[in-house]
Amino acid sequence: MGIFTRFKDIVASNISSMLDKAEDPEKLIKLMIREMEDTLIEIKSSCAITIASQKKVQRLMDDLLEKEAFWVQKAELAVKKGKDNLARQALQEKRRYTLKVETVEIELTELSIIVEQYQEDIQELENKLKSAREKQRLLLQRHIRATRKKRARQEIRRADSAEVIQKFEELENHIERMEAEADLVDYGKPSTLEEQFDALEADDEIEVELDRLKSSQSSKNSDTTDV
């Protein structure tokens, strides 16, 4: 059994209220839209059949009016020619078609009312279907937002977990060790400028030491000569 039992149920339905009470609004709106679409197809099909009948009856009406006019002309001609008896026969034929025209005219009026009602129903149902599709679009957007929000919440909880914090601490410790090792590589190593000045000082010390050795050697040689 469908959500709606007849067309009037669909038109009278409060879609928003139905969705608010539903356990699964998305599923319900899909079912509602499908039933509306099926109902709309049925109404359009019935309207098309009625319009076809209306056109057929209209053709019959045109034919009857044409024959009615034909016998009016014949009656006028008979009167003109002084053939009253013949004119009476023509008017009898004309009256026979006039009665048929009246009957068909009633049928045409009824068909026009039915077609007009169908067209109003179609318009009303299309408006309802448009509203339902808009609800479906909004529900889909809400679903997407809710899914993204849920995923974000899960990521936040995951980021707050002890395991993640521990991993961040391990990464931080690793980086600190790497920085310390980098500092040790250059630890105690003078800069290029410092090396240049150290070399100059070393040269001075070597020269002083060399002069001292020479002076000492010179003193020894002198003492040897005196002896």
Short mmCIF file of C-alpha atoms in Angstrom, two decimals:
data_model
loop_
_atom_site.label_atom_id
_atom_site.label_comp_id
_atom_site.label_asym_id
_atom_site.label_seq_id
_atom_site.Cartn_x
_atom_site.Cartn_y
_atom_site.Cartn_z
CA MET A 1 0.00 0.00 0.00
CA GLY A 2 1.40 3.39 -0.98
CA ILE A 3 1.91 6.44 1.17
CA PHE A 4 -1.06 8.10 -0.54
CA THR A 5 -4.30 6.31 -1.37
CA ARG A 6 -5.60 8.88 -3.85
CA PHE A 7 -4.77 12.17 -5.51
CA LYS A 8 -6.51 14.29 -2.87
CA ASP A 9 -4.37 12.67 -0.17
CA ILE A 10 -1.26 13.93 -1.96
CA VAL A 11 -2.62 17.45 -2.41
CA ALA A 12 -3.80 17.65 1.20
CA SER A 13 -0.59 16.19 2.63
CA ASN A 14 1.79 18.26 4.74
CA ILE A 15 5.17 17.07 3.48
CA SER A 16 7.17 18.86 6.17
CA SER A 17 5.06 17.35 8.96
CA MET A 18 5.35 13.86 7.49
CA LEU A 19 9.12 14.14 7.19
CA ASP A 20 9.49 15.47 10.74
CA LYS A 21 7.70 12.40 12.08
CA ALA A 22 9.49 9.87 9.87
CA GLU A 23 12.24 7.61 11.17
CA ASP A 24 14.03 7.80 7.82
CA PRO A 25 13.09 11.12 6.13
CA GLU A 26 15.30 10.52 3.08
CA LYS A 27 13.70 7.17 2.32
CA LEU A 28 10.21 8.59 2.89
CA ILE A 29 10.73 11.56 0.56
CA LYS A 30 11.95 9.22 -2.19
CA LEU A 31 8.81 7.10 -1.82
CA MET A 32 6.62 10.21 -1.82
CA ILE A 33 8.23 11.58 -4.96
CA ARG A 34 7.94 8.24 -6.76
CA GLU A 35 4.24 7.97 -5.88
CA MET A 36 3.62 11.56 -6.94
CA GLU A 37 5.36 10.92 -10.25
CA ASP A 38 3.31 7.76 -10.84
CA THR A 39 0.09 9.60 -9.99
CA LEU A 40 1.06 12.47 -12.26
CA ILE A 41 1.65 10.04 -15.15
CA GLU A 42 -1.78 8.48 -14.58
CA ILE A 43 -3.53 11.85 -14.46
CA LYS A 44 -1.75 13.09 -17.61
CA SER A 45 -2.64 9.85 -19.38
CA SER A 46 -6.31 10.19 -18.40
CA CYS A 47 -6.27 13.83 -19.45
CA ALA A 48 -4.78 12.92 -22.83
CA ILE A 49 -7.47 10.27 -23.40
CA THR A 50 -10.19 12.76 -22.48
CA ILE A 51 -8.76 15.40 -24.80
CA ALA A 52 -8.70 12.84 -27.62
CA SER A 53 -12.37 12.05 -26.93
CA GLN A 54 -13.13 15.76 -26.82
CA LYS A 55 -11.57 16.26 -30.27
CA LYS A 56 -13.50 13.29 -31.66
CA VAL A 57 -16.79 14.62 -30.29
CA GLN A 58 -15.92 18.08 -31.61
CA ARG A 59 -15.48 16.62 -35.09
CA LEU A 60 -18.88 14.95 -34.73
CA MET A 61 -20.35 18.30 -33.63
CA ASP A 62 -18.88 20.06 -36.65
CA ASP A 63 -20.34 17.41 -38.94
CA LEU A 64 -23.80 17.68 -37.31
CA LEU A 65 -23.76 21.48 -37.54
CA GLU A 66 -22.79 21.25 -41.17
CA LYS A 67 -25.70 18.87 -41.91
CA GLU A 68 -28.06 21.04 -39.86
CA ALA A 69 -27.06 24.06 -41.93
CA PHE A 70 -27.45 21.98 -45.11
CA TRP A 71 -31.10 21.19 -44.35
CA VAL A 72 -31.79 24.79 -43.38
CA GLN A 73 -30.58 25.84 -46.83
CA LYS A 74 -32.75 23.14 -48.44
CA ALA A 75 -35.81 24.31 -46.49
CA GLU A 76 -35.16 27.92 -47.53
CA LEU A 77 -34.82 26.81 -51.16
CA ALA A 78 -38.10 24.82 -50.99
CA VAL A 79 -39.94 27.83 -49.52
CA LYS A 80 -38.47 30.02 -52.23
CA LYS A 81 -39.76 27.63 -54.86
CA GLY A 82 -43.16 27.38 -53.21
CA LYS A 83 -42.63 23.77 -52.15
CA ASP A 84 -44.00 23.97 -48.64
CA ASN A 85 -44.36 20.22 -48.24
CA LEU A 86 -40.73 19.72 -49.28
CA ALA A 87 -39.72 22.52 -46.95
CA ARG A 88 -41.45 20.71 -44.07
CA GLN A 89 -39.48 17.54 -44.81
CA ALA A 90 -36.23 19.50 -44.92
CA LEU A 91 -37.06 21.15 -41.56
CA GLN A 92 -37.81 17.73 -40.08
CA GLU A 93 -34.33 16.57 -41.12
CA LYS A 94 -32.87 19.80 -39.79
CA ARG A 95 -34.66 19.25 -36.43
CA ARG A 96 -33.30 15.71 -36.22
CA TYR A 97 -29.74 17.05 -36.48
CA THR A 98 -30.53 19.92 -34.11
CA LEU A 99 -31.49 17.41 -31.40
CA LYS A 100 -28.25 15.51 -32.01
CA VAL A 101 -26.28 18.77 -31.80
CA GLU A 102 -27.88 19.56 -28.43
CA THR A 103 -26.97 16.12 -27.10
CA VAL A 104 -23.41 16.31 -28.38
CA GLU A 105 -23.07 19.84 -27.06
CA ILE A 106 -23.85 18.60 -23.56
CA GLU A 107 -21.24 15.87 -23.97
CA LEU A 108 -18.68 18.42 -25.16
CA THR A 109 -19.38 20.65 -22.16
CA GLU A 110 -18.90 17.72 -19.78
CA LEU A 111 -15.64 16.73 -21.47
CA SER A 112 -14.37 20.32 -21.30
CA ILE A 113 -15.08 20.41 -17.57
CA ILE A 114 -13.25 17.10 -17.07
CA VAL A 115 -10.23 18.29 -19.10
CA GLU A 116 -10.13 21.55 -17.17
CA GLN A 117 -10.25 19.64 -13.87
CA TYR A 118 -7.49 17.33 -15.03
CA GLN A 119 -5.33 20.33 -15.99
CA GLU A 120 -5.90 21.93 -12.58
CA ASP A 121 -5.02 18.64 -10.87
CA ILE A 122 -1.88 18.31 -12.97
CA GLN A 123 -0.78 21.84 -12.09
CA GLU A 124 -1.49 21.29 -8.40
CA LEU A 125 0.34 17.97 -8.34
CA GLU A 126 3.33 19.39 -10.24
CA ASN A 127 3.57 22.16 -7.64
CA LYS A 128 3.44 19.55 -4.88
CA LEU A 129 6.07 17.46 -6.64
CA LYS A 130 8.29 20.52 -7.06
CA SER A 131 8.00 21.19 -3.33
CA ALA A 132 8.85 17.56 -2.53
CA ARG A 133 11.94 17.67 -4.76
CA GLU A 134 13.06 20.86 -3.05
CA LYS A 135 12.66 19.09 0.29
CA GLN A 136 14.71 16.22 -1.08
CA ARG A 137 17.47 18.64 -2.16
CA LEU A 138 17.53 20.23 1.30
CA LEU A 139 17.60 16.83 2.97
CA LEU A 140 20.52 15.80 0.78
CA GLN A 141 22.43 18.96 1.71
CA ARG A 142 21.70 18.37 5.39
CA HIS A 143 22.91 14.79 5.03
CA ILE A 144 26.15 15.93 3.39
CA ARG A 145 26.73 18.55 6.10
CA ALA A 146 25.95 16.05 8.86
CA THR A 147 28.36 13.52 7.32
CA ARG A 148 31.14 16.09 7.10
CA LYS A 149 30.48 17.28 10.65
CA LYS A 150 30.55 13.71 11.93
CA ARG A 151 33.83 13.05 10.10
CA ALA A 152 35.32 16.26 11.53
CA ARG A 153 34.25 15.27 15.04
CA GLN A 154 35.84 11.87 14.59
CA GLU A 155 39.08 13.48 13.44
CA ILE A 156 39.05 15.80 16.45
CA ARG A 157 38.49 12.90 18.83
CA ARG A 158 41.22 10.94 17.07
CA ALA A 159 43.59 13.90 17.38
CA ASP A 160 42.80 14.17 21.09
CA SER A 161 43.49 10.51 21.77
CA ALA A 162 46.48 9.46 23.95
CA GLU A 163 47.92 7.41 21.09
CA VAL A 164 48.10 10.42 18.76
CA ILE A 165 49.54 12.64 21.50
CA GLN A 166 52.19 10.00 22.21
CA LYS A 167 53.09 9.88 18.50
CA PHE A 168 53.45 13.66 18.43
CA GLU A 169 55.67 13.52 21.50
CA GLU A 170 57.81 10.82 19.90
CA LEU A 171 58.10 12.91 16.75
CA GLU A 172 59.04 15.96 18.80
CA ASN A 173 61.70 13.98 20.70
CA HIS A 174 63.08 12.65 17.44
CA ILE A 175 63.36 16.15 16.01
CA GLU A 176 65.04 17.39 19.17
CA ARG A 177 67.59 14.56 18.95
CA MET A 178 68.32 15.42 15.33
CA GLU A 179 68.82 19.08 16.28
CA ALA A 180 71.16 18.07 19.13
CA GLU A 181 73.17 15.81 16.83
CA ALA A 182 73.48 18.65 14.33
CA ASP A 183 74.76 20.95 17.07
CA LEU A 184 77.34 18.33 18.17
CA VAL A 185 78.79 18.13 14.68
CA ASP A 186 79.96 21.75 14.90
CA TYR A 187 80.55 21.73 18.64
CA GLY A 188 84.07 23.11 19.52
CA LYS A 189 84.92 23.67 15.89
CA PRO A 190 86.14 27.24 15.35
CA SER A 191 84.85 29.30 12.59
CA THR A 192 86.97 30.00 9.54
CA LEU A 193 87.91 33.43 10.84
CA GLU A 194 88.90 31.99 14.18
CA GLU A 195 91.02 29.40 12.42
CA GLN A 196 92.92 32.12 10.55
CA PHE A 197 93.77 33.99 13.76
CA ASP A 198 94.73 30.76 15.51
CA ALA A 199 97.10 30.01 12.64
CA LEU A 200 98.71 33.43 12.99
CA GLU A 201 99.21 32.92 16.73
CA ALA A 202 100.66 29.46 16.10
CA ASP A 203 103.10 30.91 13.59
CA ASP A 204 104.21 33.50 16.15
CA GLU A 205 104.70 30.83 18.78
CA ILE A 206 106.71 28.69 16.38
CA GLU A 207 108.93 31.65 15.46
CA VAL A 208 109.52 32.47 19.11
CA GLU A 209 110.35 28.86 19.83
CA LEU A 210 112.66 28.77 16.83
CA ASP A 211 114.44 31.91 17.97
CA ARG A 212 114.84 30.43 21.43
CA LEU A 213 116.36 27.25 19.98
CA LYS A 214 118.74 29.26 17.84
CA SER A 215 119.79 31.41 20.76
CA SER A 216 120.38 28.36 22.93
CA GLN A 217 122.41 26.70 20.22
CA SER A 218 124.43 29.85 19.70
CA SER A 219 125.24 30.02 23.41
CA LYS A 220 126.44 26.43 23.44
CA ASN A 221 128.70 27.02 20.45
CA SER A 222 130.19 30.07 22.07
CA ASP A 223 131.05 28.23 25.27
CA THR A 224 132.74 25.48 23.31
CA THR A 225 134.94 27.94 21.48
CA ASP A 226 136.11 29.63 24.69
CA VAL A 227 137.29 26.39 26.11
#
